[in-house]
Amino acid sequence: MNLQQKKSEVFCMGYPVFNTSLDRLPLKSKLLVSTINQYSYCIAEEDAHFKTALLESDVILPDGIGIVLASKWLKKGSIKKIAGADFHEYQLKRLNKINGSCFYLGASNETLKKIQIRLQKEYPNVKIGSYSPPYKVNFTEEDNIKMLEAVNAFEPDVLFVGMTAPKQEKWSHKHKDTINAKIICSIGAVFDFYAGTVKRPNKIWRSLGLEWLGRLLKEPKRMFRRYIYYGVIFAKHLVKAKMNN
């Protein structure tokens, strides 16, 4: 790790978290980008493969107010939240300026079609490709070959992977060396946000650091375990980290 990269990270609860502007992303031939929030942190503590996938990413974005507050409370440094949706928007604007290309791997064909329609209106200079993998817990080798063939035939500047955590991060990490894309990023719910199939809480909620609460109120059954149950688990990890700090 070079000095510049060290300056762009804060080491928080065992993870080097990105803490500068997106226009200062490291320059690499193949950049693996992941995100971390209180839920993914807790799951990674239970799943060694997932933890390895996060730690071996080139960039870990602070996609959650829990990580932002944890860094402040542990006195590790100031971190500004960068959601997967923020990273997605940044890349689309950049690609539109350079007539670049992106590929969406994940979600249903219906969702991918909605993404394509919106993207063509908002970013007409961006070439887009997509592939909907089968909905299953584990992919077969044949599934993986088809997914890789679809991505590599397109050769995107940016590959967006949306298969929910930790599945998407583990898949991206496992296949990084065989993926023909300049940037590989796992952004989960952003596919649904951009397609409009799930509404992201508005800027007021986000500016107050309460995006999680907005999502909980909209989808209480689905989000209760993520935000409440794992919120308590994360708090325990945080207290332990504080005691060992």
PDB file of C-alpha atoms in Angstrom:
ATOM      1  CA  MET A   1       0.000   0.000   0.000  1.00  0.00           C
ATOM      2  CA  ASN A   2       1.482   3.364  -0.977  1.00  0.00           C
ATOM      3  CA  LEU A   3       1.467   6.532   1.131  1.00  0.00           C
ATOM      4  CA  GLN A   4      -1.317   8.179  -0.887  1.00  0.00           C
ATOM      5  CA  GLN A   5      -3.586   5.178  -0.423  1.00  0.00           C
ATOM      6  CA  LYS A   6      -2.924   5.161   3.333  1.00  0.00           C
ATOM      7  CA  LYS A   7      -3.956   8.813   3.533  1.00  0.00           C
ATOM      8  CA  SER A   8      -7.265   7.979   1.839  1.00  0.00           C
ATOM      9  CA  GLU A   9      -8.225   5.334   4.409  1.00  0.00           C
ATOM     10  CA  VAL A  10      -9.241   5.122   8.043  1.00  0.00           C
ATOM     11  CA  PHE A  11      -8.608   1.832   9.828  1.00  0.00           C
ATOM     12  CA  CYS A  12     -11.864   1.184  11.677  1.00  0.00           C
ATOM     13  CA  MET A  13     -12.837  -2.026  13.489  1.00  0.00           C
ATOM     14  CA  GLY A  14     -10.351  -4.029  11.476  1.00  0.00           C
ATOM     15  CA  TYR A  15     -11.143  -2.585   8.033  1.00  0.00           C
ATOM     16  CA  PRO A  16      -9.358   0.053   5.928  1.00  0.00           C
ATOM     17  CA  VAL A  17     -12.329   2.304   5.100  1.00  0.00           C
ATOM     18  CA  PHE A  18     -12.195   4.820   2.244  1.00  0.00           C
ATOM     19  CA  ASN A  19     -12.460   8.374   3.602  1.00  0.00           C
ATOM     20  CA  THR A  20     -11.849  10.797   0.767  1.00  0.00           C
ATOM     21  CA  SER A  21     -13.644  11.928  -2.399  1.00  0.00           C
ATOM     22  CA  LEU A  22     -14.492   9.487  -5.166  1.00  0.00           C
ATOM     23  CA  ASP A  23     -12.384  11.385  -7.669  1.00  0.00           C
ATOM     24  CA  ARG A  24      -9.367  10.146  -5.679  1.00  0.00           C
ATOM     25  CA  LEU A  25     -10.058   6.463  -6.154  1.00  0.00           C
ATOM     26  CA  PRO A  26      -6.863   4.429  -6.579  1.00  0.00           C
ATOM     27  CA  LEU A  27      -5.717   3.975 -10.157  1.00  0.00           C
ATOM     28  CA  LYS A  28      -5.474   0.274 -10.943  1.00  0.00           C
ATOM     29  CA  SER A  29      -6.029  -1.866 -13.999  1.00  0.00           C
ATOM     30  CA  LYS A  30      -8.728  -3.802 -12.139  1.00  0.00           C
ATOM     31  CA  LEU A  31     -10.304  -2.152  -9.086  1.00  0.00           C
ATOM     32  CA  LEU A  32     -12.460  -4.246  -6.730  1.00  0.00           C
ATOM     33  CA  VAL A  33     -14.854  -2.046  -4.747  1.00  0.00           C
ATOM     34  CA  SER A  34     -16.986  -3.222  -1.833  1.00  0.00           C
ATOM     35  CA  THR A  35     -19.071  -1.464   0.799  1.00  0.00           C
ATOM     36  CA  ILE A  36     -19.360  -1.931   4.544  1.00  0.00           C
ATOM     37  CA  ASN A  37     -22.128  -1.086   6.993  1.00  0.00           C
ATOM     38  CA  GLN A  38     -23.159  -2.400  10.392  1.00  0.00           C
ATOM     39  CA  TYR A  39     -25.017  -5.356   8.840  1.00  0.00           C
ATOM     40  CA  SER A  40     -22.185  -6.474   6.563  1.00  0.00           C
ATOM     41  CA  TYR A  41     -19.687  -6.042   9.407  1.00  0.00           C
ATOM     42  CA  CYS A  42     -21.712  -8.409  11.607  1.00  0.00           C
ATOM     43  CA  ILE A  43     -22.214 -10.952   8.819  1.00  0.00           C
ATOM     44  CA  ALA A  44     -18.478 -10.882   8.046  1.00  0.00           C
ATOM     45  CA  GLU A  45     -17.764 -11.764  11.675  1.00  0.00           C
ATOM     46  CA  GLU A  46     -19.835 -14.926  11.089  1.00  0.00           C
ATOM     47  CA  ASP A  47     -18.602 -15.665   7.559  1.00  0.00           C
ATOM     48  CA  ALA A  48     -14.827 -15.952   7.070  1.00  0.00           C
ATOM     49  CA  HIS A  49     -15.106 -16.044   3.262  1.00  0.00           C
ATOM     50  CA  PHE A  50     -17.077 -12.808   3.266  1.00  0.00           C
ATOM     51  CA  LYS A  51     -14.589 -11.155   5.609  1.00  0.00           C
ATOM     52  CA  THR A  52     -11.728 -12.146   3.324  1.00  0.00           C
ATOM     53  CA  ALA A  53     -13.617 -10.760   0.308  1.00  0.00           C
ATOM     54  CA  LEU A  54     -14.015  -7.419   2.070  1.00  0.00           C
ATOM     55  CA  LEU A  55     -10.447  -7.222   3.362  1.00  0.00           C
ATOM     56  CA  GLU A  56      -8.998  -8.098  -0.038  1.00  0.00           C
ATOM     57  CA  SER A  57     -11.048  -5.446  -1.838  1.00  0.00           C
ATOM     58  CA  ASP A  58      -9.081  -2.510  -3.213  1.00  0.00           C
ATOM     59  CA  VAL A  59     -11.618  -0.044  -1.829  1.00  0.00           C
ATOM     60  CA  ILE A  60     -14.124  -0.411   1.020  1.00  0.00           C
ATOM     61  CA  LEU A  61     -16.737   2.345   1.002  1.00  0.00           C
ATOM     62  CA  PRO A  62     -18.465   3.420   4.256  1.00  0.00           C
ATOM     63  CA  ASP A  63     -22.037   2.625   3.219  1.00  0.00           C
ATOM     64  CA  GLY A  64     -23.730   3.153   6.565  1.00  0.00           C
ATOM     65  CA  ILE A  65     -24.052   5.689   9.349  1.00  0.00           C
ATOM     66  CA  GLY A  66     -23.040   2.974  11.842  1.00  0.00           C
ATOM     67  CA  ILE A  67     -19.517   2.793  10.431  1.00  0.00           C
ATOM     68  CA  VAL A  68     -19.285   6.593  10.271  1.00  0.00           C
ATOM     69  CA  LEU A  69     -20.277   6.963  13.932  1.00  0.00           C
ATOM     70  CA  ALA A  70     -18.088   4.029  14.966  1.00  0.00           C
ATOM     71  CA  SER A  71     -15.004   5.666  13.479  1.00  0.00           C
ATOM     72  CA  LYS A  72     -15.796   8.909  15.293  1.00  0.00           C
ATOM     73  CA  TRP A  73     -16.514   7.213  18.637  1.00  0.00           C
ATOM     74  CA  LEU A  74     -13.379   5.098  18.432  1.00  0.00           C
ATOM     75  CA  LYS A  75     -11.422   8.243  17.490  1.00  0.00           C
ATOM     76  CA  LYS A  76     -10.100   6.648  14.314  1.00  0.00           C
ATOM     77  CA  GLY A  77     -10.871   9.644  12.128  1.00  0.00           C
ATOM     78  CA  SER A  78     -13.667  11.421  10.325  1.00  0.00           C
ATOM     79  CA  ILE A  79     -15.473   9.404   7.659  1.00  0.00           C
ATOM     80  CA  LYS A  80     -18.132  10.665   5.283  1.00  0.00           C
ATOM     81  CA  LYS A  81     -20.767   8.127   4.304  1.00  0.00           C
ATOM     82  CA  ILE A  82     -20.555   7.037   0.667  1.00  0.00           C
ATOM     83  CA  ALA A  83     -23.527   4.864  -0.208  1.00  0.00           C
ATOM     84  CA  GLY A  84     -23.500   2.381  -3.051  1.00  0.00           C
ATOM     85  CA  ALA A  85     -26.012   4.656  -4.767  1.00  0.00           C
ATOM     86  CA  ASP A  86     -23.552   7.570  -4.536  1.00  0.00           C
ATOM     87  CA  PHE A  87     -20.801   5.478  -6.085  1.00  0.00           C
ATOM     88  CA  HIS A  88     -23.175   4.322  -8.840  1.00  0.00           C
ATOM     89  CA  GLU A  89     -24.169   7.900  -9.687  1.00  0.00           C
ATOM     90  CA  TYR A  90     -20.552   9.055  -9.685  1.00  0.00           C
ATOM     91  CA  GLN A  91     -19.521   6.319 -12.104  1.00  0.00           C
ATOM     92  CA  LEU A  92     -22.417   6.957 -14.477  1.00  0.00           C
ATOM     93  CA  LYS A  93     -21.581  10.667 -14.670  1.00  0.00           C
ATOM     94  CA  ARG A  94     -17.931   9.826 -15.302  1.00  0.00           C
ATOM     95  CA  LEU A  95     -18.764   7.252 -17.968  1.00  0.00           C
ATOM     96  CA  ASN A  96     -21.153   9.635 -19.687  1.00  0.00           C
ATOM     97  CA  LYS A  97     -18.324  12.160 -20.093  1.00  0.00           C
ATOM     98  CA  ILE A  98     -15.939   9.634 -21.626  1.00  0.00           C
ATOM     99  CA  ASN A  99     -18.470   7.615 -23.654  1.00  0.00           C
ATOM    100  CA  GLY A 100     -17.755   4.656 -21.417  1.00  0.00           C
ATOM    101  CA  SER A 101     -19.616   1.437 -20.735  1.00  0.00           C
ATOM    102  CA  CYS A 102     -21.124  -0.390 -17.783  1.00  0.00           C
ATOM    103  CA  PHE A 103     -22.637  -3.799 -17.182  1.00  0.00           C
ATOM    104  CA  TYR A 104     -25.310  -4.768 -14.646  1.00  0.00           C
ATOM    105  CA  LEU A 105     -25.025  -8.307 -13.293  1.00  0.00           C
ATOM    106  CA  GLY A 106     -27.941  -9.259 -11.074  1.00  0.00           C
ATOM    107  CA  ALA A 107     -31.670  -8.657 -10.532  1.00  0.00           C
ATOM    108  CA  SER A 108     -34.534  -9.746 -12.768  1.00  0.00           C
ATOM    109  CA  ASN A 109     -34.823  -9.039 -16.485  1.00  0.00           C
ATOM    110  CA  GLU A 110     -37.726  -6.700 -15.692  1.00  0.00           C
ATOM    111  CA  THR A 111     -35.597  -4.670 -13.286  1.00  0.00           C
ATOM    112  CA  LEU A 112     -32.685  -4.593 -15.720  1.00  0.00           C
ATOM    113  CA  LYS A 113     -34.983  -3.324 -18.471  1.00  0.00           C
ATOM    114  CA  LYS A 114     -36.143  -0.454 -16.249  1.00  0.00           C
ATOM    115  CA  ILE A 115     -32.522   0.394 -15.464  1.00  0.00           C
ATOM    116  CA  GLN A 116     -31.685   0.456 -19.161  1.00  0.00           C
ATOM    117  CA  ILE A 117     -34.624   2.740 -20.030  1.00  0.00           C
ATOM    118  CA  ARG A 118     -33.754   5.246 -17.307  1.00  0.00           C
ATOM    119  CA  LEU A 119     -30.038   5.163 -18.016  1.00  0.00           C
ATOM    120  CA  GLN A 120     -30.510   5.804 -21.727  1.00  0.00           C
ATOM    121  CA  LYS A 121     -32.485   8.963 -20.867  1.00  0.00           C
ATOM    122  CA  GLU A 122     -30.158  10.286 -18.167  1.00  0.00           C
ATOM    123  CA  TYR A 123     -26.785   9.145 -19.530  1.00  0.00           C
ATOM    124  CA  PRO A 124     -27.167   8.783 -23.296  1.00  0.00           C
ATOM    125  CA  ASN A 125     -23.417   8.433 -23.905  1.00  0.00           C
ATOM    126  CA  VAL A 126     -23.074   5.340 -21.747  1.00  0.00           C
ATOM    127  CA  LYS A 127     -23.146   1.930 -23.401  1.00  0.00           C
ATOM    128  CA  ILE A 128     -24.999  -0.558 -21.214  1.00  0.00           C
ATOM    129  CA  GLY A 129     -25.104  -4.332 -20.978  1.00  0.00           C
ATOM    130  CA  SER A 130     -26.800  -6.647 -18.491  1.00  0.00           C
ATOM    131  CA  TYR A 131     -27.373 -10.235 -17.447  1.00  0.00           C
ATOM    132  CA  SER A 132     -29.867 -11.721 -14.990  1.00  0.00           C
ATOM    133  CA  PRO A 133     -28.345 -14.712 -13.180  1.00  0.00           C
ATOM    134  CA  PRO A 134     -30.571 -17.479 -11.808  1.00  0.00           C
ATOM    135  CA  TYR A 135     -32.128 -16.932  -8.386  1.00  0.00           C
ATOM    136  CA  LYS A 136     -30.517 -19.567  -6.186  1.00  0.00           C
ATOM    137  CA  VAL A 137     -28.423 -19.770  -3.046  1.00  0.00           C
ATOM    138  CA  ASN A 138     -25.398 -21.243  -4.795  1.00  0.00           C
ATOM    139  CA  PHE A 139     -24.387 -20.946  -8.440  1.00  0.00           C
ATOM    140  CA  THR A 140     -23.239 -23.993 -10.371  1.00  0.00           C
ATOM    141  CA  GLU A 141     -20.038 -23.912 -12.385  1.00  0.00           C
ATOM    142  CA  GLU A 142     -22.191 -23.641 -15.505  1.00  0.00           C
ATOM    143  CA  ASP A 143     -23.982 -20.618 -14.017  1.00  0.00           C
ATOM    144  CA  ASN A 144     -20.665 -18.924 -13.301  1.00  0.00           C
ATOM    145  CA  ILE A 145     -19.358 -19.608 -16.810  1.00  0.00           C
ATOM    146  CA  LYS A 146     -22.461 -18.043 -18.378  1.00  0.00           C
ATOM    147  CA  MET A 147     -22.195 -14.972 -16.150  1.00  0.00           C
ATOM    148  CA  LEU A 148     -18.516 -14.484 -16.893  1.00  0.00           C
ATOM    149  CA  GLU A 149     -19.033 -14.994 -20.612  1.00  0.00           C
ATOM    150  CA  ALA A 150     -21.776 -12.366 -20.660  1.00  0.00           C
ATOM    151  CA  VAL A 151     -19.608  -9.810 -18.828  1.00  0.00           C
ATOM    152  CA  ASN A 152     -16.398 -10.517 -20.716  1.00  0.00           C
ATOM    153  CA  ALA A 153     -18.040 -10.437 -24.130  1.00  0.00           C
ATOM    154  CA  PHE A 154     -19.137  -6.868 -23.301  1.00  0.00           C
ATOM    155  CA  GLU A 155     -15.819  -5.767 -21.715  1.00  0.00           C
ATOM    156  CA  PRO A 156     -17.309  -2.983 -19.562  1.00  0.00           C
ATOM    157  CA  ASP A 157     -15.414  -0.125 -18.007  1.00  0.00           C
ATOM    158  CA  VAL A 158     -17.488  -0.719 -14.875  1.00  0.00           C
ATOM    159  CA  LEU A 159     -19.212  -3.888 -13.721  1.00  0.00           C
ATOM    160  CA  PHE A 160     -22.041  -3.344 -11.230  1.00  0.00           C
ATOM    161  CA  VAL A 161     -22.859  -6.503  -9.274  1.00  0.00           C
ATOM    162  CA  GLY A 162     -26.210  -6.631  -7.500  1.00  0.00           C
ATOM    163  CA  MET A 163     -26.934 -10.012  -5.919  1.00  0.00           C
ATOM    164  CA  THR A 164     -27.283  -8.949  -2.236  1.00  0.00           C
ATOM    165  CA  ALA A 165     -24.579  -9.211   0.429  1.00  0.00           C
ATOM    166  CA  PRO A 166     -22.598 -11.315   1.088  1.00  0.00           C
ATOM    167  CA  LYS A 167     -23.262 -13.291  -2.094  1.00  0.00           C
ATOM    168  CA  GLN A 168     -22.223 -10.483  -4.446  1.00  0.00           C
ATOM    169  CA  GLU A 169     -18.959  -9.667  -2.653  1.00  0.00           C
ATOM    170  CA  LYS A 170     -17.897 -13.302  -2.451  1.00  0.00           C
ATOM    171  CA  TRP A 171     -18.698 -13.852  -6.129  1.00  0.00           C
ATOM    172  CA  SER A 172     -16.797 -10.736  -7.232  1.00  0.00           C
ATOM    173  CA  HIS A 173     -13.800 -11.627  -5.081  1.00  0.00           C
ATOM    174  CA  LYS A 174     -13.695 -15.216  -6.308  1.00  0.00           C
ATOM    175  CA  HIS A 175     -13.881 -14.283  -9.998  1.00  0.00           C
ATOM    176  CA  LYS A 176     -11.964 -10.992  -9.991  1.00  0.00           C
ATOM    177  CA  ASP A 177      -9.009 -12.374 -11.945  1.00  0.00           C
ATOM    178  CA  THR A 178     -11.221 -13.725 -14.745  1.00  0.00           C
ATOM    179  CA  ILE A 179     -13.525 -10.695 -15.041  1.00  0.00           C
ATOM    180  CA  ASN A 180     -12.701  -8.388 -17.929  1.00  0.00           C
ATOM    181  CA  ALA A 181     -13.696  -5.029 -16.431  1.00  0.00           C
ATOM    182  CA  LYS A 182     -11.726  -2.036 -15.167  1.00  0.00           C
ATOM    183  CA  ILE A 183     -13.852  -1.550 -12.049  1.00  0.00           C
ATOM    184  CA  ILE A 184     -15.869  -4.246 -10.274  1.00  0.00           C
ATOM    185  CA  CYS A 185     -18.264  -3.043  -7.592  1.00  0.00           C
ATOM    186  CA  SER A 186     -20.934  -4.733  -5.493  1.00  0.00           C
ATOM    187  CA  ILE A 187     -23.829  -2.332  -4.916  1.00  0.00           C
ATOM    188  CA  GLY A 188     -26.787  -4.540  -3.958  1.00  0.00           C
ATOM    189  CA  ALA A 189     -30.021  -2.580  -3.482  1.00  0.00           C
ATOM    190  CA  VAL A 190     -28.909   0.149  -5.902  1.00  0.00           C
ATOM    191  CA  PHE A 191     -30.294  -1.887  -8.798  1.00  0.00           C
ATOM    192  CA  ASP A 192     -33.795  -1.628  -7.323  1.00  0.00           C
ATOM    193  CA  PHE A 193     -33.328   2.006  -6.312  1.00  0.00           C
ATOM    194  CA  TYR A 194     -32.292   3.053  -9.807  1.00  0.00           C
ATOM    195  CA  ALA A 195     -34.960   0.926 -11.485  1.00  0.00           C
ATOM    196  CA  GLY A 196     -37.591   2.445  -9.211  1.00  0.00           C
ATOM    197  CA  THR A 197     -38.823  -0.926  -7.965  1.00  0.00           C
ATOM    198  CA  VAL A 198     -37.778   0.124  -4.435  1.00  0.00           C
ATOM    199  CA  LYS A 199     -37.865   3.789  -3.436  1.00  0.00           C
ATOM    200  CA  ARG A 200     -34.773   5.097  -1.672  1.00  0.00           C
ATOM    201  CA  PRO A 201     -35.476   7.410   1.315  1.00  0.00           C
ATOM    202  CA  ASN A 202     -35.236  11.054   0.230  1.00  0.00           C
ATOM    203  CA  LYS A 203     -32.353  13.447   0.798  1.00  0.00           C
ATOM    204  CA  ILE A 204     -33.749  14.737   4.098  1.00  0.00           C
ATOM    205  CA  TRP A 205     -33.576  11.273   5.645  1.00  0.00           C
ATOM    206  CA  ARG A 206     -30.115  10.729   4.169  1.00  0.00           C
ATOM    207  CA  SER A 207     -28.721  14.092   5.291  1.00  0.00           C
ATOM    208  CA  LEU A 208     -29.834  13.361   8.860  1.00  0.00           C
ATOM    209  CA  GLY A 209     -28.112   9.984   8.802  1.00  0.00           C
ATOM    210  CA  LEU A 210     -31.482   8.252   9.010  1.00  0.00           C
ATOM    211  CA  GLU A 211     -31.663   6.475   5.655  1.00  0.00           C
ATOM    212  CA  TRP A 212     -31.754   3.186   7.568  1.00  0.00           C
ATOM    213  CA  LEU A 213     -34.856   4.343   9.483  1.00  0.00           C
ATOM    214  CA  GLY A 214     -36.577   5.376   6.266  1.00  0.00           C
ATOM    215  CA  ARG A 215     -35.974   1.919   4.819  1.00  0.00           C
ATOM    216  CA  LEU A 216     -37.109   0.252   8.043  1.00  0.00           C
ATOM    217  CA  LEU A 217     -40.395   2.174   8.022  1.00  0.00           C
ATOM    218  CA  LYS A 218     -41.036   1.305   4.383  1.00  0.00           C
ATOM    219  CA  GLU A 219     -40.171  -2.395   4.732  1.00  0.00           C
ATOM    220  CA  PRO A 220     -40.388  -3.266   8.449  1.00  0.00           C
ATOM    221  CA  LYS A 221     -40.605  -7.054   8.050  1.00  0.00           C
ATOM    222  CA  ARG A 222     -37.661  -7.320   5.673  1.00  0.00           C
ATOM    223  CA  MET A 223     -35.456  -4.710   7.340  1.00  0.00           C
ATOM    224  CA  PHE A 224     -36.090  -5.475  11.027  1.00  0.00           C
ATOM    225  CA  ARG A 225     -33.401  -8.143  11.269  1.00  0.00           C
ATOM    226  CA  ARG A 226     -30.897  -6.066   9.290  1.00  0.00           C
ATOM    227  CA  TYR A 227     -31.267  -2.848  11.251  1.00  0.00           C
ATOM    228  CA  ILE A 228     -32.592  -3.804  14.696  1.00  0.00           C
ATOM    229  CA  TYR A 229     -31.301  -7.298  15.418  1.00  0.00           C
ATOM    230  CA  TYR A 230     -27.915  -6.719  13.792  1.00  0.00           C
ATOM    231  CA  GLY A 231     -27.893  -3.165  15.145  1.00  0.00           C
ATOM    232  CA  VAL A 232     -27.715  -4.638  18.647  1.00  0.00           C
ATOM    233  CA  ILE A 233     -25.029  -7.115  17.572  1.00  0.00           C
ATOM    234  CA  PHE A 234     -23.010  -4.302  16.001  1.00  0.00           C
ATOM    235  CA  ALA A 235     -23.303  -2.248  19.199  1.00  0.00           C
ATOM    236  CA  LYS A 236     -21.773  -5.148  21.131  1.00  0.00           C
ATOM    237  CA  HIS A 237     -18.890  -5.346  18.655  1.00  0.00           C
ATOM    238  CA  LEU A 238     -18.448  -1.586  18.951  1.00  0.00           C
ATOM    239  CA  VAL A 239     -18.277  -1.637  22.752  1.00  0.00           C
ATOM    240  CA  LYS A 240     -15.748  -4.460  22.587  1.00  0.00           C
ATOM    241  CA  ALA A 241     -13.649  -2.483  20.088  1.00  0.00           C
ATOM    242  CA  LYS A 242     -13.808   0.558  22.384  1.00  0.00           C
ATOM    243  CA  MET A 243     -12.598  -1.457  25.355  1.00  0.00           C
ATOM    244  CA  ASN A 244      -9.700  -2.811  23.320  1.00  0.00           C
ATOM    245  CA  ASN A 245      -8.912   0.539  21.738  1.00  0.00           C
TER     246      ASN A 245
END
